[in-house]
C-alpha cells in the first residue's frame, strides 16, 4: 500500500525526490474513477491532487490513515476542507506559487484579444495577407476592470498599470483604504459600475456558492459593446449560455476563456466566434510556476509525513494529536 497517492499528472524533480523518500503511487487516471481512488487512498497517508480530483466526504470516509491532502494549485473548490478538517486531515495548497504565471497569461490573452493575434495567425496560415482586417486597439490608455482583487488580480493590475492602463477593482473583501489601491491609482467600485466603465474585464474570483454564475446575462449586458471579457479563474463563475448569447448579439467585442463550466468542454460552441480565444486551463502551466507549485506541495507532504508542520496549510499545519 503506497504512503502517497497522486491522482493527477504531476511531474518534475520535486516529485522524483519525494518518490525517493516515500512509496508513491502516481496514477494520473485515478481522478476519473472515484471507486478506484477510494481504494487507493484507504491505507495512504497523503493524497496529492490538482483541480480534477473531487476530494469530498465520501472519498475521505475510509481513508483512516490519511494525514494530508495537498492541492497543487490555488483553487480549493474541489476540496471539501470541512470534511478533511473533521477527519483531522491537513489540507495544504499553493496560494502564491503560480500567481505570476496566471497573471502573465491574463495579459497574454488581453493582448491576443486587443490585437486579434490568434485570428491573424489563422489568417496567415490560410495563405492570406489582408492586414487591414486586423486593426486592433492598444491596452495603454484603456480601462481594466479587475473582478477579484486578490493575489492574482493585483498581479494583473500591476502589470497592466505599468503598461499604461487605468485600473478599476471590485472585491467585497478589499477595504476602500487598502494601500494597494493607492499604489496602483486604482478605484474600488461596485461590480455593475466597474462593468459599465471597463474596456477590459478580467475575472479572478474563486469558484464557490457566492460566485457561481455571477457573470450572467445581466452582467454581460452591463458591459460596454466594445469591451472584452477574460476569465482565467473558474469556469463556473460564468454562465456560458449567457456569454454565447451576448457574443452572438455583439453585446461585447470578444472574450478569452482559459477555464470552463465543464473541463474539458463536451462541445465547443465558442469555436464559431472569431473574436473568442480559448485555452485549456493553462494559467498555472509554466515551467517556473509548476516547479514552485510542486516544490511547495512535496515539501509540505514530506513534512507532515515526517511529523513536522506544513507551511501552506488551510486548516492546521499537522494532524491534531
Ligand atoms: C489553480 O487553481 O491553481 C489553477 O487553476 C491551476 C489548477 O487548478 O491546476
mmCIF file of C-alpha atoms in Angstrom, residues 115-116 120 123-124 128-136:
data_model
loop_
_atom_site.group_PDB
_atom_site.id
_atom_site.type_symbol
_atom_site.label_atom_id
_atom_site.label_comp_id
_atom_site.label_asym_id
_atom_site.label_seq_id
_atom_site.Cartn_x
_atom_site.Cartn_y
_atom_site.Cartn_z
ATOM 1 C CA UNK A 115 -4.597 42.758 -31.412
ATOM 2 C CA UNK A 116 -6.660 39.829 -32.796
ATOM 3 C CA UNK A 120 -4.494 36.838 -37.567
ATOM 4 C CA UNK A 123 -5.497 34.008 -41.409
ATOM 5 C CA UNK A 124 -1.816 33.825 -42.391
ATOM 6 C CA UNK A 128 -3.954 35.194 -46.710
ATOM 7 C CA UNK A 129 -2.499 38.641 -46.014
ATOM 8 C CA UNK A 130 -5.412 41.098 -45.601
ATOM 9 C CA UNK A 131 -3.808 43.024 -42.786
ATOM 10 C CA UNK A 132 -6.461 45.760 -42.619
ATOM 11 C CA UNK A 133 -8.870 43.174 -41.199
ATOM 12 C CA UNK A 134 -6.741 43.099 -38.097
ATOM 13 C CA UNK A 135 -6.909 46.672 -36.882
ATOM 14 C CA UNK A 136 -6.618 46.414 -33.119
#
